mmCIF file of C-alpha atoms and ligand atoms in Angstrom:
data_model
loop_
_atom_site.group_PDB
_atom_site.id
_atom_site.type_symbol
_atom_site.label_atom_id
_atom_site.label_comp_id
_atom_site.label_asym_id
_atom_site.label_seq_id
_atom_site.Cartn_x
_atom_site.Cartn_y
_atom_site.Cartn_z
ATOM 1 C CA MET A 1 -14.355 -85.177 81.580
ATOM 2 C CA SER A 2 -17.737 -84.734 82.472
ATOM 3 C CA ARG A 3 -18.643 -86.215 86.099
ATOM 4 C CA VAL A 4 -16.259 -85.486 88.819
ATOM 5 C CA TYR A 5 -16.739 -86.621 92.534
ATOM 6 C CA VAL A 6 -14.399 -86.493 95.236
ATOM 7 C CA LEU A 7 -14.878 -88.803 98.097
ATOM 8 C CA LEU A 8 -13.598 -87.201 101.556
ATOM 9 C CA GLY A 9 -13.289 -88.695 104.686
ATOM 10 C CA PRO A 10 -10.940 -89.997 107.275
ATOM 11 C CA PRO A 11 -8.708 -93.234 106.967
ATOM 12 C CA GLY A 12 -11.080 -96.053 107.270
ATOM 13 C CA ALA A 13 -14.239 -94.176 106.966
ATOM 14 C CA GLY A 14 -15.208 -96.574 103.735
ATOM 15 C CA LYS A 15 -14.197 -94.640 100.794
ATOM 16 C CA GLY A 16 -12.270 -97.324 99.021
ATOM 17 C CA THR A 17 -15.119 -99.896 99.603
ATOM 18 C CA GLN A 18 -17.806 -97.236 98.404
ATOM 19 C CA ALA A 19 -15.785 -95.887 95.614
ATOM 20 C CA ALA A 20 -15.391 -99.296 94.095
ATOM 21 C CA ILE A 21 -19.327 -99.992 94.099
ATOM 22 C CA ILE A 22 -20.338 -96.230 92.990
ATOM 23 C CA ALA A 23 -17.787 -96.454 90.282
ATOM 24 C CA GLU A 24 -18.799 -99.701 88.980
ATOM 25 C CA LYS A 25 -22.617 -98.380 88.932
ATOM 26 C CA CYS A 26 -21.419 -95.178 87.581
ATOM 27 C CA GLY A 27 -19.082 -96.315 84.698
ATOM 28 C CA ILE A 28 -16.540 -94.265 85.589
ATOM 29 C CA PRO A 29 -12.946 -95.100 86.886
ATOM 30 C CA HIS A 30 -12.107 -95.174 90.561
ATOM 31 C CA ILE A 31 -8.870 -93.253 91.201
ATOM 32 C CA SER A 32 -7.405 -94.060 94.673
ATOM 33 C CA SER A 33 -3.998 -92.317 95.187
ATOM 34 C CA GLY A 34 -3.131 -94.923 97.745
ATOM 35 C CA ASN A 35 -3.679 -97.938 95.457
ATOM 36 C CA ILE A 36 -1.386 -96.052 92.786
ATOM 37 C CA PHE A 37 1.225 -95.546 95.449
ATOM 38 C CA ARG A 38 0.947 -99.046 96.614
ATOM 39 C CA GLU A 39 1.410 -100.516 93.184
ATOM 40 C CA ASN A 40 4.504 -98.425 92.925
ATOM 41 C CA LEU A 41 5.761 -99.557 96.114
ATOM 42 C CA GLN A 42 5.007 -103.282 95.082
ATOM 43 C CA ASN A 43 6.619 -102.641 91.470
ATOM 44 C CA ASN A 44 9.670 -101.018 93.423
ATOM 45 C CA THR A 45 9.795 -97.985 91.029
ATOM 46 C CA ASN A 46 11.424 -94.564 91.810
ATOM 47 C CA LEU A 47 7.926 -93.192 92.932
ATOM 48 C CA GLY A 48 7.378 -96.083 95.306
ATOM 49 C CA LYS A 49 10.716 -95.774 96.988
ATOM 50 C CA GLN A 50 10.093 -92.236 97.555
ATOM 51 C CA ALA A 51 6.602 -92.762 98.700
ATOM 52 C CA ARG A 52 7.267 -95.612 101.242
ATOM 53 C CA LEU A 53 9.479 -93.006 103.465
ATOM 54 C CA TYR A 54 6.267 -91.448 104.107
ATOM 55 C CA MET A 55 3.588 -94.060 104.116
ATOM 56 C CA ASP A 56 5.127 -96.404 106.578
ATOM 57 C CA LYS A 57 4.886 -93.641 108.907
ATOM 58 C CA GLY A 58 1.671 -92.691 108.239
ATOM 59 C CA GLU A 59 2.682 -89.190 107.100
ATOM 60 C CA LEU A 60 1.461 -87.907 103.474
ATOM 61 C CA VAL A 61 3.674 -88.122 100.545
ATOM 62 C CA PRO A 62 4.641 -84.694 99.476
ATOM 63 C CA ASP A 63 2.401 -82.339 97.304
ATOM 64 C CA GLY A 64 5.207 -82.118 94.821
ATOM 65 C CA VAL A 65 5.224 -85.555 94.179
ATOM 66 C CA THR A 66 1.366 -86.722 94.583
ATOM 67 C CA ILE A 67 -0.165 -83.952 92.451
ATOM 68 C CA GLY A 68 1.736 -84.859 89.206
ATOM 69 C CA MET A 69 0.883 -88.689 89.895
ATOM 70 C CA VAL A 70 -2.751 -87.826 90.141
ATOM 71 C CA GLU A 71 -2.723 -85.385 87.176
ATOM 72 C CA ASP A 72 -0.907 -87.952 84.958
ATOM 73 C CA ARG A 73 -3.660 -90.526 86.183
ATOM 74 C CA LEU A 74 -6.600 -87.997 85.148
ATOM 75 C CA SER A 75 -5.078 -87.336 81.684
ATOM 76 C CA GLN A 76 -5.488 -90.830 80.549
ATOM 77 C CA PRO A 77 -8.506 -91.645 78.113
ATOM 78 C CA ASP A 78 -10.678 -93.604 80.485
ATOM 79 C CA CYS A 79 -11.201 -90.389 82.607
ATOM 80 C CA ARG A 80 -12.846 -88.626 79.385
ATOM 81 C CA GLU A 81 -16.320 -89.709 81.012
ATOM 82 C CA GLY A 82 -15.396 -88.347 84.570
ATOM 83 C CA ALA A 83 -13.691 -89.903 87.673
ATOM 84 C CA LEU A 84 -14.394 -90.753 91.181
ATOM 85 C CA LEU A 85 -11.517 -89.577 93.350
ATOM 86 C CA ASP A 86 -10.756 -91.422 96.524
ATOM 87 C CA GLY A 87 -7.953 -90.147 98.898
ATOM 88 C CA TYR A 88 -7.277 -87.278 96.766
ATOM 89 C CA PRO A 89 -7.070 -84.157 97.433
ATOM 90 C CA ARG A 90 -5.971 -84.282 101.204
ATOM 91 C CA THR A 91 -4.233 -81.086 101.167
ATOM 92 C CA PRO A 92 -5.466 -77.585 100.721
ATOM 93 C CA THR A 93 -2.570 -77.346 98.057
ATOM 94 C CA GLN A 94 -3.782 -80.320 96.330
ATOM 95 C CA ALA A 95 -7.197 -79.231 96.402
ATOM 96 C CA GLN A 96 -6.442 -75.925 94.613
ATOM 97 C CA ALA A 97 -4.296 -77.520 92.040
ATOM 98 C CA LEU A 98 -7.411 -80.162 91.496
ATOM 99 C CA ASN A 99 -9.607 -77.077 90.550
ATOM 100 C CA GLU A 100 -6.931 -75.625 88.573
ATOM 101 C CA PHE A 101 -6.239 -78.890 86.465
ATOM 102 C CA LEU A 102 -10.166 -79.347 86.162
ATOM 103 C CA LYS A 103 -10.603 -75.611 84.981
ATOM 104 C CA LYS A 104 -7.905 -75.862 82.587
ATOM 105 C CA ASN A 105 -9.866 -78.660 80.706
ATOM 106 C CA GLY A 106 -13.109 -76.866 80.897
ATOM 107 C CA ASN A 107 -14.252 -78.885 83.797
ATOM 108 C CA LYS A 108 -15.286 -78.836 87.725
ATOM 109 C CA ILE A 109 -16.233 -80.901 90.792
ATOM 110 C CA ASN A 110 -19.695 -82.247 90.770
ATOM 111 C CA ALA A 111 -19.950 -83.109 94.366
ATOM 112 C CA VAL A 112 -17.747 -83.965 97.377
ATOM 113 C CA PRO A 113 -19.634 -86.751 99.330
ATOM 114 C CA PHE A 114 -18.055 -86.599 102.721
ATOM 115 C CA ILE A 115 -18.214 -90.053 104.712
ATOM 116 C CA ASN A 116 -17.995 -89.242 108.346
ATOM 117 C CA VAL A 117 -17.341 -91.819 111.007
ATOM 118 C CA PRO A 118 -16.111 -91.314 114.836
ATOM 119 C CA SER A 119 -12.355 -92.000 115.431
ATOM 120 C CA ASN A 120 -12.924 -95.000 118.000
ATOM 121 C CA GLU A 121 -14.738 -96.893 115.030
ATOM 122 C CA LEU A 122 -12.067 -95.957 112.555
ATOM 123 C CA ILE A 123 -9.444 -97.636 114.708
ATOM 124 C CA GLU A 124 -11.315 -100.750 114.901
ATOM 125 C CA ARG A 125 -11.786 -100.790 111.129
ATOM 126 C CA LEU A 126 -8.390 -100.302 109.890
ATOM 127 C CA SER A 127 -6.788 -102.902 112.267
ATOM 128 C CA GLY A 128 -9.063 -105.461 110.977
ATOM 129 C CA ARG A 129 -9.004 -104.415 107.280
ATOM 130 C CA TRP A 130 -7.291 -106.832 104.857
ATOM 131 C CA THR A 131 -6.488 -105.667 101.505
ATOM 132 C CA CYS A 132 -5.997 -107.579 98.146
ATOM 133 C CA LYS A 133 -2.487 -107.607 96.691
ATOM 134 C CA ALA A 134 -3.707 -107.405 93.114
ATOM 135 C CA GLU A 135 -6.038 -104.665 93.002
ATOM 136 C CA GLY A 136 -6.399 -103.240 96.690
ATOM 137 C CA HIS A 137 -10.074 -104.710 97.129
ATOM 138 C CA VAL A 138 -10.926 -104.463 100.621
ATOM 139 C CA TYR A 139 -12.300 -106.955 103.539
ATOM 140 C CA HIS A 140 -12.704 -106.822 107.136
ATOM 141 C CA LEU A 141 -12.499 -109.691 109.555
ATOM 142 C CA LYS A 142 -15.640 -108.906 111.226
ATOM 143 C CA TYR A 143 -17.488 -106.598 108.615
ATOM 144 C CA LYS A 144 -16.799 -108.045 105.513
ATOM 145 C CA LEU A 145 -15.317 -111.522 105.315
ATOM 146 C CA PRO A 146 -14.170 -113.003 101.971
ATOM 147 C CA LYS A 147 -16.062 -115.887 100.740
ATOM 148 C CA GLN A 148 -12.789 -118.014 100.865
ATOM 149 C CA ALA A 149 -10.484 -117.287 103.953
ATOM 150 C CA ASN A 150 -7.644 -114.902 102.858
ATOM 151 C CA ILE A 151 -8.457 -114.940 99.198
ATOM 152 C CA CYS A 152 -10.022 -111.945 97.348
ATOM 153 C CA ASP A 153 -13.754 -112.882 96.036
ATOM 154 C CA LEU A 154 -12.907 -110.561 92.934
ATOM 155 C CA ASP A 155 -9.647 -111.553 91.414
ATOM 156 C CA GLY A 156 -8.570 -114.748 93.618
ATOM 157 C CA SER A 157 -5.341 -112.745 94.956
ATOM 158 C CA VAL A 158 -3.915 -113.289 98.383
ATOM 159 C CA LEU A 159 -5.273 -110.963 101.018
ATOM 160 C CA TYR A 160 -2.578 -108.910 103.271
ATOM 161 C CA GLN A 161 -2.471 -106.671 106.340
ATOM 162 C CA ARG A 162 -0.923 -103.321 105.160
ATOM 163 C CA GLU A 163 2.128 -102.266 107.046
ATOM 164 C CA ASP A 164 0.252 -98.846 107.921
ATOM 165 C CA ASP A 165 -2.734 -100.526 109.470
ATOM 166 C CA LYS A 166 -0.884 -101.211 112.554
ATOM 167 C CA ARG A 167 -2.354 -99.256 115.558
ATOM 168 C CA GLU A 168 0.522 -96.889 116.138
ATOM 169 C CA THR A 169 0.580 -95.760 112.425
ATOM 170 C CA VAL A 170 -3.333 -95.791 112.351
ATOM 171 C CA GLU A 171 -3.284 -93.343 115.321
ATOM 172 C CA GLN A 172 -0.802 -91.067 113.420
ATOM 173 C CA ARG A 173 -2.754 -91.192 110.176
ATOM 174 C CA ILE A 174 -5.905 -89.834 111.990
ATOM 175 C CA LYS A 175 -3.855 -86.869 113.500
ATOM 176 C CA VAL A 176 -2.562 -86.259 109.819
ATOM 177 C CA TYR A 177 -6.143 -86.373 108.684
ATOM 178 C CA VAL A 178 -7.546 -83.907 111.338
ATOM 179 C CA GLU A 179 -4.612 -81.514 110.834
ATOM 180 C CA GLN A 180 -4.027 -81.552 107.082
ATOM 181 C CA THR A 181 -7.244 -82.719 105.395
ATOM 182 C CA ALA A 182 -10.222 -81.895 107.549
ATOM 183 C CA PRO A 183 -9.652 -78.440 106.538
ATOM 184 C CA LEU A 184 -10.954 -79.349 103.174
ATOM 185 C CA ILE A 185 -14.552 -79.692 104.536
ATOM 186 C CA ALA A 186 -14.730 -76.057 105.010
ATOM 187 C CA PHE A 187 -13.057 -75.561 101.578
ATOM 188 C CA TYR A 188 -15.856 -77.530 99.696
ATOM 189 C CA LYS A 189 -18.802 -76.351 101.937
ATOM 190 C CA LYS A 190 -17.952 -72.840 101.046
ATOM 191 C CA ASP A 191 -18.593 -73.937 97.395
ATOM 192 C CA GLY A 192 -21.700 -75.533 98.222
ATOM 193 C CA LEU A 193 -20.092 -79.160 97.144
ATOM 194 C CA LEU A 194 -20.119 -80.835 100.403
ATOM 195 C CA PHE A 195 -22.558 -83.693 101.380
ATOM 196 C CA GLU A 196 -22.164 -85.434 104.575
ATOM 197 C CA VAL A 197 -23.287 -89.038 105.210
ATOM 198 C CA ASP A 198 -23.227 -90.883 108.328
ATOM 199 C CA GLY A 199 -20.230 -93.581 107.505
ATOM 200 C CA SER A 200 -21.010 -95.629 110.785
ATOM 201 C CA LEU A 201 -24.224 -97.417 108.850
ATOM 202 C CA PRO A 202 -23.901 -100.601 107.575
ATOM 203 C CA ILE A 203 -21.929 -100.667 103.600
ATOM 204 C CA GLU A 204 -25.234 -101.079 101.577
ATOM 205 C CA GLN A 205 -27.138 -98.171 103.510
ATOM 206 C CA VAL A 206 -24.174 -95.981 103.099
ATOM 207 C CA THR A 207 -24.140 -96.915 99.366
ATOM 208 C CA ASP A 208 -27.767 -95.752 99.003
ATOM 209 C CA LYS A 209 -27.060 -92.374 100.484
ATOM 210 C CA LEU A 210 -24.170 -91.984 98.362
ATOM 211 C CA MET A 211 -26.100 -92.759 95.161
ATOM 212 C CA LYS A 212 -28.407 -90.036 95.976
ATOM 213 C CA ILE A 213 -25.621 -87.477 95.808
ATOM 214 C CA VAL A 214 -23.700 -88.470 93.038
ATOM 215 C CA ASN A 215 -25.779 -88.263 89.812
ATOM 216 C CA CYS A 216 -25.717 -91.219 87.435
HETATM 217 P P1 ADP B 301 -6.670 -94.948 103.615
HETATM 218 O O1 ADP B 301 -7.486 -95.422 102.581
HETATM 219 O O2 ADP B 301 -6.684 -95.746 104.802
HETATM 220 O O3 ADP B 301 -7.020 -93.429 104.177
HETATM 221 P P2 ADP B 301 -5.116 -94.695 101.490
HETATM 222 O O4 ADP B 301 -4.559 -95.738 100.681
HETATM 223 O O5 ADP B 301 -5.868 -93.415 100.909
HETATM 224 O O6 ADP B 301 -5.275 -94.891 102.953
HETATM 225 O O7 ADP B 301 -3.335 -93.849 101.833
HETATM 226 C C1 ADP B 301 -2.372 -94.515 102.254
HETATM 227 C C2 ADP B 301 -1.343 -93.581 102.333
HETATM 228 O O8 ADP B 301 -0.549 -93.080 100.984
HETATM 229 C C3 ADP B 301 -1.366 -92.359 103.044
HETATM 230 O O9 ADP B 301 -1.242 -92.575 104.488
HETATM 231 C C4 ADP B 301 -0.218 -91.583 102.299
HETATM 232 O O10 ADP B 301 0.996 -91.983 103.127
HETATM 233 C C5 ADP B 301 -0.414 -91.675 101.069
HETATM 234 N N1 ADP B 301 -1.189 -91.004 100.539
HETATM 235 C C6 ADP B 301 -2.564 -91.518 99.606
HETATM 236 N N2 ADP B 301 -2.936 -90.589 99.075
HETATM 237 C C7 ADP B 301 -2.300 -89.323 99.432
HETATM 238 C C8 ADP B 301 -2.406 -87.977 99.032
HETATM 239 N N3 ADP B 301 -3.419 -87.566 98.311
HETATM 240 N N4 ADP B 301 -1.533 -87.012 99.370
HETATM 241 C C9 ADP B 301 -0.313 -87.599 100.271
HETATM 242 N N5 ADP B 301 -0.164 -88.952 100.545
HETATM 243 C C10 ADP B 301 -1.060 -89.500 100.196
HETATM 244 P P1 ADP B 302 -10.996 -95.806 103.434
HETATM 245 O O1 ADP B 302 -10.586 -96.233 102.138
HETATM 246 O O2 ADP B 302 -11.862 -94.841 103.717
HETATM 247 O O3 ADP B 302 -9.712 -96.095 104.165
HETATM 248 P P2 ADP B 302 -12.183 -98.696 103.452
HETATM 249 O O4 ADP B 302 -13.066 -98.523 102.507
HETATM 250 O O5 ADP B 302 -10.964 -99.285 103.248
HETATM 251 O O6 ADP B 302 -11.757 -97.048 104.097
HETATM 252 O O7 ADP B 302 -12.568 -99.330 104.715
HETATM 253 C C1 ADP B 302 -11.947 -99.548 106.068
HETATM 254 C C2 ADP B 302 -12.237 -101.075 106.697
HETATM 255 O O8 ADP B 302 -13.690 -100.722 107.317
HETATM 256 C C3 ADP B 302 -12.487 -102.248 105.516
HETATM 257 O O9 ADP B 302 -11.765 -103.160 106.319
HETATM 258 C C4 ADP B 302 -13.837 -102.054 105.120
HETATM 259 O O10 ADP B 302 -14.076 -103.553 105.045
HETATM 260 C C5 ADP B 302 -14.631 -101.805 106.252
HETATM 261 N N1 ADP B 302 -15.897 -101.020 106.201
HETATM 262 C C6 ADP B 302 -16.019 -99.990 105.324
HETATM 263 N N2 ADP B 302 -17.284 -99.729 105.163
HETATM 264 C C7 ADP B 302 -17.748 -100.149 106.232
HETATM 265 C C8 ADP B 302 -18.971 -99.734 106.927
HETATM 266 N N3 ADP B 302 -19.710 -99.136 106.596
HETATM 267 N N4 ADP B 302 -19.311 -100.750 108.173
HETATM 268 C C9 ADP B 302 -18.292 -101.553 108.527
HETATM 269 N N5 ADP B 302 -17.227 -101.772 107.958
HETATM 270 C C10 ADP B 302 -17.018 -101.075 107.117
#
């Protein structure tokens, strides 16, 4: 694995949107822990059943389940050239585990772009988000409309509103982010890996700023 990037930011900051664009431009896989969990929910696997208990409440799935799941994904052959992580790590324990996993494989994180957006904007973004059933591509009823109503431009699958994008759950997710994930900002700053980007700019401008941080 050569180039490893971690996209950090609150729920709704635009991590998934940007990760899809950048991964394509850089030719590395976009690994979203949330998307892997949702695939498991849809396929009703044991992992999905376990994860649902936490996801529907806006809580984090326990580290013991999450770390192994992401390490399995990072061990697959398409990650040899690197990976763009979206939504992982989300706790100091996950961040430590990721460093150890990469080190064991003779690797390390290249940069941690931190997409920052104020809380009031996050609520508007998440409550207007529509997600595609097949691959998790995201749209917004005001900021990013699909060409055809309710249909994904990229794979033709149906768009749905995520259970956890309801207002009460959104507020809980932002609280969980502040308490459990925001400490990673200092963690990566200490290592000189953190690069903050203003995520309230339009999608294309955020992409331009991120492309200056990731080296590809
Ligand atoms: P968003 O993109 O809105 O931030 P995600 O799709 O990344 O949301 O995550 C949705 C949910 O999946 C989280 O609220 C949490 O329950 C679970 N989840 C995703 N990634 C992790 C992780 N790294 N650790 C623990 N739980 C996670
Ligand atoms: P995250 O993965 O960080 O939770 P998403 O990429 O899913 O965030 O974006 C959340 C919502 O906000 C989606 O509906 C997306 O279309 C929209 N969005 C993403 N980036 C922007 C932006 N720069 N300006 C306005 N809306 C955006």
